[in-house]
Structures are given as C-alpha cells and as structure tokens.
Coordinates of C-alpha atoms in Angstrom, one line a residue:
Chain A
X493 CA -3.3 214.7 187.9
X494 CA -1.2 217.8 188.1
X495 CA 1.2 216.2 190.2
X496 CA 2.0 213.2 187.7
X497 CA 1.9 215.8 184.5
X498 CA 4.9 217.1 186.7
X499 CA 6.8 213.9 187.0
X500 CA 6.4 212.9 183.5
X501 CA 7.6 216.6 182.5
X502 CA 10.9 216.0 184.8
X503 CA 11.1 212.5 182.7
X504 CA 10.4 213.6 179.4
X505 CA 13.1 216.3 179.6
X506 CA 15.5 213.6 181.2
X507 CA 14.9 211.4 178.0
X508 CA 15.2 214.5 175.6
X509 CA 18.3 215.4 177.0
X510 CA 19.9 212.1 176.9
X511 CA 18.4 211.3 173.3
X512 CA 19.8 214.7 172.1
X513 CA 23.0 213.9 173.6
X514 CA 23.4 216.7 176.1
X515 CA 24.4 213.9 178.8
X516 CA 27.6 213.6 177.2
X517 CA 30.2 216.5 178.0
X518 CA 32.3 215.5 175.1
X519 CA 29.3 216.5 172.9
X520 CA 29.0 219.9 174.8
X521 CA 32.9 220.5 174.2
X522 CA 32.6 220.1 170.3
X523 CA 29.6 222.5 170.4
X524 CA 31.3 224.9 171.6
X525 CA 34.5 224.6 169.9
X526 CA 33.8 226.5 167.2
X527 CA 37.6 226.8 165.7
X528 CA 38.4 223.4 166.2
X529 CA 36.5 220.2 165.1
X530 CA 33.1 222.0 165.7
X531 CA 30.1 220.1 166.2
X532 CA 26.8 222.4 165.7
X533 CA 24.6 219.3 165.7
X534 CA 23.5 220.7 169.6
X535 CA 22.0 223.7 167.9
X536 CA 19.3 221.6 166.8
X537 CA 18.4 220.9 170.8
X538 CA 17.6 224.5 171.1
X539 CA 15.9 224.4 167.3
X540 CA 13.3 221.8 168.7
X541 CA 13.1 222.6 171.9
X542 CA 11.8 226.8 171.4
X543 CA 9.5 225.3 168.6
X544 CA 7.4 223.8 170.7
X545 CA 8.3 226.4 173.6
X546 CA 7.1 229.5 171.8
X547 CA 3.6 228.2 171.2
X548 CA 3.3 227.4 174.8
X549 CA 4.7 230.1 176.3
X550 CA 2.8 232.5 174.2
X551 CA -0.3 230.7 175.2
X552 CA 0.9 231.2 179.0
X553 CA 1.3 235.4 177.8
X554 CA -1.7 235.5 176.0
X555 CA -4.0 233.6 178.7
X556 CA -2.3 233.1 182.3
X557 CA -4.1 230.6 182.9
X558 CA -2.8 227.3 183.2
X559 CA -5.5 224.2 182.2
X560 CA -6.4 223.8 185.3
X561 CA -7.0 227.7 186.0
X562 CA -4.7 228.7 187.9
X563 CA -2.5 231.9 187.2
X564 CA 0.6 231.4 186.0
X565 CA 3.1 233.7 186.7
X566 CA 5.8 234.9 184.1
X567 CA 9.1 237.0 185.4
X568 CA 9.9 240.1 183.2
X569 CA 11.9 239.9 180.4
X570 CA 13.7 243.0 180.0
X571 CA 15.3 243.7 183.3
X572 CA 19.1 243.4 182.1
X573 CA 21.2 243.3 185.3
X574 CA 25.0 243.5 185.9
X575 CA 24.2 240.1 188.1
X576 CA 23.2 238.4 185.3
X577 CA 26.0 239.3 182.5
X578 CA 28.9 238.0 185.1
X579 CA 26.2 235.2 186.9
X580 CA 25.7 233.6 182.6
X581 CA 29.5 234.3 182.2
X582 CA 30.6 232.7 185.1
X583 CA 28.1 229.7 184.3
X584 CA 29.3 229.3 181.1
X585 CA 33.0 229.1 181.8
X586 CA 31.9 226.0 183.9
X587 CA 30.4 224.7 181.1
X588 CA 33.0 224.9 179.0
X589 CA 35.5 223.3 181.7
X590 CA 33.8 220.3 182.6
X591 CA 30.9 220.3 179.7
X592 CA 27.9 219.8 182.0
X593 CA 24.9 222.3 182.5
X594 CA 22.7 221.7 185.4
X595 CA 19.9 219.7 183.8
X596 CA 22.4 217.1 182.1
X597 CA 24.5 216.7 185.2
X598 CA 21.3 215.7 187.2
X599 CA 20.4 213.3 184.7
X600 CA 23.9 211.7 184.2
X601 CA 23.9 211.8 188.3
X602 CA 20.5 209.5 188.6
X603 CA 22.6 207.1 186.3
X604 CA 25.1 206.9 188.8
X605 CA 28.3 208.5 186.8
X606 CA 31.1 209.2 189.4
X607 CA 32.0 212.5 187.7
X608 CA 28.5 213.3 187.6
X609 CA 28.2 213.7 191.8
X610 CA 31.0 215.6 191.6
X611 CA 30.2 218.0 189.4
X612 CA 26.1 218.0 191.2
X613 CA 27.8 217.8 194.8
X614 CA 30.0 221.3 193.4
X615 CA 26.8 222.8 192.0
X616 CA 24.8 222.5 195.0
X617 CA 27.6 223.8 197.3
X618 CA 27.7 226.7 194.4
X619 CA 24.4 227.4 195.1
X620 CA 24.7 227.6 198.3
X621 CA 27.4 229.6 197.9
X622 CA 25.5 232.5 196.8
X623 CA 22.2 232.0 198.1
X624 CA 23.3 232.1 201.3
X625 CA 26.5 233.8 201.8
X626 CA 27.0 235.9 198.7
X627 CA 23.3 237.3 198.9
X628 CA 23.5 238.0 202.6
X629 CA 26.8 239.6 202.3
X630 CA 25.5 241.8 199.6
X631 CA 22.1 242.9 201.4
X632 CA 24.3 243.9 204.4
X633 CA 26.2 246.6 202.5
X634 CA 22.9 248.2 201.3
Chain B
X907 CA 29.4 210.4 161.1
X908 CA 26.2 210.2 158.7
X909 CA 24.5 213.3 157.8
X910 CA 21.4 212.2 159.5
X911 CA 23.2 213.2 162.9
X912 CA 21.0 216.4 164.0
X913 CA 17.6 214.0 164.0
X914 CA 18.3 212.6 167.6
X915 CA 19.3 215.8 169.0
X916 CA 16.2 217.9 167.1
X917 CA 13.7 215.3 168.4
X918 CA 15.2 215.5 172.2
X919 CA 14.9 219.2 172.0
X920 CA 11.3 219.0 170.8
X921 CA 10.9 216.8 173.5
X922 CA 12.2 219.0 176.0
X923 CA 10.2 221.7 174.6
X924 CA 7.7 219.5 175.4
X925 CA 8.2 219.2 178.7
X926 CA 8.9 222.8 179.1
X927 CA 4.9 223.0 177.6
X928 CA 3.3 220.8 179.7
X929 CA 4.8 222.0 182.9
X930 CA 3.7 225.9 182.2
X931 CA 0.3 224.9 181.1
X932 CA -0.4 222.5 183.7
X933 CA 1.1 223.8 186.7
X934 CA 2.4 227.0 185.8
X935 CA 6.2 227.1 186.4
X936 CA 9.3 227.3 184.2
X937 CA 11.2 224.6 183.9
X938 CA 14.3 226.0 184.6
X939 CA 16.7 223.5 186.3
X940 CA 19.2 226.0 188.5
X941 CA 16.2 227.4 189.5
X942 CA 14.3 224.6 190.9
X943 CA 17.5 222.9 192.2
X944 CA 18.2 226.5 194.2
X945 CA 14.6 226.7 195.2
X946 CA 14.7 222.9 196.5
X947 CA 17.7 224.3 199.2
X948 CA 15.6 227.3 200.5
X949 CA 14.4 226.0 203.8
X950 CA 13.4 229.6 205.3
X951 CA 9.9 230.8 205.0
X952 CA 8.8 228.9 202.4
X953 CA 5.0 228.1 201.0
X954 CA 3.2 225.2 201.8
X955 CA 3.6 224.1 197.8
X956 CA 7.3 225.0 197.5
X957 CA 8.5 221.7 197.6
X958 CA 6.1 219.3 196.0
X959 CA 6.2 220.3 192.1
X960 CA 9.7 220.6 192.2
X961 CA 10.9 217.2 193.8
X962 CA 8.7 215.4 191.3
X963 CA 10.0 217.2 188.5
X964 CA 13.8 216.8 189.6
X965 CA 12.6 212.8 190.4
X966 CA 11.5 212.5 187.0
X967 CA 14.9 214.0 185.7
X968 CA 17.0 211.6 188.0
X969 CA 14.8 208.6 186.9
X970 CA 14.9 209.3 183.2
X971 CA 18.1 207.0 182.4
X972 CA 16.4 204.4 184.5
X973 CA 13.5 204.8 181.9
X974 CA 15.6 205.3 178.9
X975 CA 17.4 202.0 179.3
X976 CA 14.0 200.0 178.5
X977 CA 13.9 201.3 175.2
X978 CA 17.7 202.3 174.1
X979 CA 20.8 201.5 175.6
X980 CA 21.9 204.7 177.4
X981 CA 24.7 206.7 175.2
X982 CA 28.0 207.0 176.7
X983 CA 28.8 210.0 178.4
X984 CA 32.9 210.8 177.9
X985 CA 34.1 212.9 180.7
X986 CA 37.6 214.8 179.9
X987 CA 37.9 216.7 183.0
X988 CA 39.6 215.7 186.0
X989 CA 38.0 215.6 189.7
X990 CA 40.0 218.9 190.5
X991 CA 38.7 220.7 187.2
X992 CA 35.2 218.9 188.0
X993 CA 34.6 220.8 190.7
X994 CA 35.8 224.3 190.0
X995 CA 33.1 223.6 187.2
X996 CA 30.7 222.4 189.5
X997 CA 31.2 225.7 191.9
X998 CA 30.9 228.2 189.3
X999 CA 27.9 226.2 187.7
X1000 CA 25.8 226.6 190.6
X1001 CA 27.6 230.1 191.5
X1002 CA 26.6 231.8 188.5
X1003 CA 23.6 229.9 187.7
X1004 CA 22.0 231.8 191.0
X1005 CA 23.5 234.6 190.4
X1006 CA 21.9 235.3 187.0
X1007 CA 18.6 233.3 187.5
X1008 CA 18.9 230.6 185.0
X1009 CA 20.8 228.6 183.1
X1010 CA 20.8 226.6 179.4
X1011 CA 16.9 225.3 179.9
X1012 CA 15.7 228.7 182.2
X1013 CA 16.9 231.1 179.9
X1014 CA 18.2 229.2 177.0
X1015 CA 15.2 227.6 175.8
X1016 CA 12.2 229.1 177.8
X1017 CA 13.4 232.5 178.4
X1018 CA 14.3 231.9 174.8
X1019 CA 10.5 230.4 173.8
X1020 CA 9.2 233.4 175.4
X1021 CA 11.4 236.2 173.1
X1022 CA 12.9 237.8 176.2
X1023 CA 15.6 240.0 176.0
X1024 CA 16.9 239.6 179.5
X1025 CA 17.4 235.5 178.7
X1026 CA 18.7 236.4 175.3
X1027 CA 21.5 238.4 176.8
X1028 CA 22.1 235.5 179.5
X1029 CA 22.3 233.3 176.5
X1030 CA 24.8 235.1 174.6
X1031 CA 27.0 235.2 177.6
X1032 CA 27.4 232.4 178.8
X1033 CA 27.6 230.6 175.1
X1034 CA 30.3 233.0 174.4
X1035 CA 32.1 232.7 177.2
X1036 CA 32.0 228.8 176.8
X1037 CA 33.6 229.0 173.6
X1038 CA 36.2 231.3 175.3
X1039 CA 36.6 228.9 177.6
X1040 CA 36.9 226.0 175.2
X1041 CA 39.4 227.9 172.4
X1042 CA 41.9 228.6 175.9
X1043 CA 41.5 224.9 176.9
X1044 CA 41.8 223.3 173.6
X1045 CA 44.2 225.3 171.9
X1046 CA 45.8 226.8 173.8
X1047 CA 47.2 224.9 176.9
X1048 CA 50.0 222.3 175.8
X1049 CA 50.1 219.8 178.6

C-alpha cells in the first residue's frame, strides 16, 4: 500500500508540474524575467502547492508519525550554511540558463525531449560531481 | 492571454502539494527531487530501504506525461538554450542542488510548507540569482 501511495505521489507531482506548466523552460524564463515581459503566473505553483504543504507538514511536526506509524524524520530548519547560499546560487543560475529545475527536467526526460537528457545527463554528472569528488576533496583538508 | 491564466498553474501546484502530503504522511520522506535523484547514486553503505521509495517515486515522475497524454494533450515545452548552454545548466543544476540540499520542490515548497528559515534563505537565492541570470541573458547580451 505504502509502496503504491509512493508511485502515485511521483505521478501526481509529474502531472502537477506539467499542468502548471513548469515542463516548459520558456515559462520558467518569463517567471523570472521580472524587467522584461514578466510572467508571475508560476507564483501561483508555489501559492497551491505550500497550501496544501503547510497543513501536512505541520501534521508531520506536530505528530511524527506517518499513517502507518512510523517516525518521520524532519531535517532542521535553521542551520544556515555558507554551502547552501553559493549551492541555491549556483542552482539557480542554471535555472535561469537553460529554464529547467530538477523535477521538470525528469519529467520532460520520461517524454523523451532531446534537450531534456541533456540537461538530466548534466545533472546527474553534477551530482556526481560533488558527492563524490567535491565532498571527498573537502573532508580531506579537515 | 486570458486572465484566467494562473488556474492551471494554482491547481498543478495544489497538486503537487499534494503529493508532497501524501508522501510525508505515508512514508515519511520529503519530496525533494535533487535529493532523491542524489540519494538514488549513493551506492556505498546504504540501507536495505534506500532504494525502493525513491525509484518508485522518480518512476512515477518519468511516467507522468505518459499518463497525462490520456486526458490532455501534453503542453509544449520551448527550449531556447543550446546543447553547449544545456549542459553548463545541467552541471551546475545538479552541482549546486547537492551542495545546498535541495532545490525548487526540497526547499521551495516543502522546506517552504514547513516555515523554515534555512529553505527560505535557499529560496531567495537561487530565485534571485535566476533573475540575475535572466536580466544578463536577456538584456543584456546582443547576439
């Protein structure tokens, strides 16, 4: 049961982001140009999507439970780390170059788009990148 | 454009919220997509569930045009950026996505969801820095 929840979580987000029109990089680009022709339709994605994310979430806080009782773990929330100023900035200047966020590229990328398995081949190599290089490299100075 | 344009995009991110819901109620884990990708390439010393919840979820992400296309016919997706520029978007995508534990859905909407301060200040930089980005590309290069 918990295992097919899952799936259908994975696919429900899939069809919210395509319906919301994340899956289309042009839509990301007028988003975020905000002195041009700017778009702020995409604010509503985030609008919706913490609406129904706050009651859940502070469910989760309140009782860490899941329905199934088992704990659910939360990470902190005010650990503010120089990591993760230049790890967002240097996320969102890919953003902003080729309009795709993870979640959207993996979508557009199960539909087959060319640019799309670029972009996912670059991530994962990204990731890579700095789980296993960057990270090592940095634990061997300390 | 009609001024009925934010609908589709409100009810896809209600959706998603919904998603983001059911999958820390019912299994307990953050939807957070650079985060289960990443997690999906650790092969070292890794639990017995590491892998299951997050290749179904990730299966249910690639599958959902395939599912889409029943009901709607799946919206174009305009792509402006050449292979080269693809790339270097890709790599720093998946770069800093690690490097600061999240991305738009991680912290954007459930770190969001959850009033954390941390995400909040992951938020604001990498939306700022994508309208950096978008002001030098779009008015400022001429070719």
């Amino acid at each position: 049961m918990k295992n097919i929840l899952t799936l259908l979580a994975g696919l429900i987000f899939g069809i919210g982001l395509i319906l919301s029109g994340m899956t289309n990089p042009a839509n990301i680009i007028s988003f975020l140009d905000v002195t041009g022709k700017w778009n702020p339709n995409l604010a509503f994605v985030m609008i919706g999507a913490i609406l129904i994310g706050f009651f859940a979430f502070r469910r989760a806080e309140n009782k860490p439970l899941t329905v199934f009782n088992e704990a659910i773990h939360l990470p902190g929330k005010t650990h503010i780390t120089k990591e993760l100023i230049i790890g967002s900035v240097l996320f969102g200047a890919g953003w902003g170059l080729a309009g795709f966020c993870p979640g959207p590229a993996i979508v557009a990328f199960g539909a087959g788009l060319k640019e799309a398995w670029i972009f996912v081949a670059a991530m994962l190599i990204g990731m890579i990148l700095h789980d296993q290089i960057y990270l090592k490299l940095a634990q061997l100075k300390h | 454009m009609s001024d009925l344009t934010f609908i589709s995009p409100l009810v896809g991110g209600l959706l998603i919220g919904l998603s983001a819901a059911i999958l820390i109620l019912t299994s307990g884990k953050i939807a957070g997509i650079s985060g289960i990708v990443g997690a999906l390439m650790q092969v070292k010393n890794t639990p017995k569930d590491h892998y299951l919840w997050r290749i179904l979820f990730i299966a249910g992400l690639l599958s959902s045009s395939y599912v889409y296309k029943f009901f709607a016919p799946l919206p174009t997706s305009e792509i402006s950026a050449s292979n080269s520029t693809l790339i270097i978007a890709g790599l720093l995508v998946g770069f800093g996505t690690r490097m600061s534990s999240g991305c738009t859905s991680g912290h954007g909407i459930c770190g969001l969801s959850r009033l954390s301060v941390r995400s909040l200040v992951a938020t604001i930089s990498f939306m700022v820095t994508g309208v950096i980005i978008c002001y030098l590309l779009l008015h400022w290069t001429k070719f």
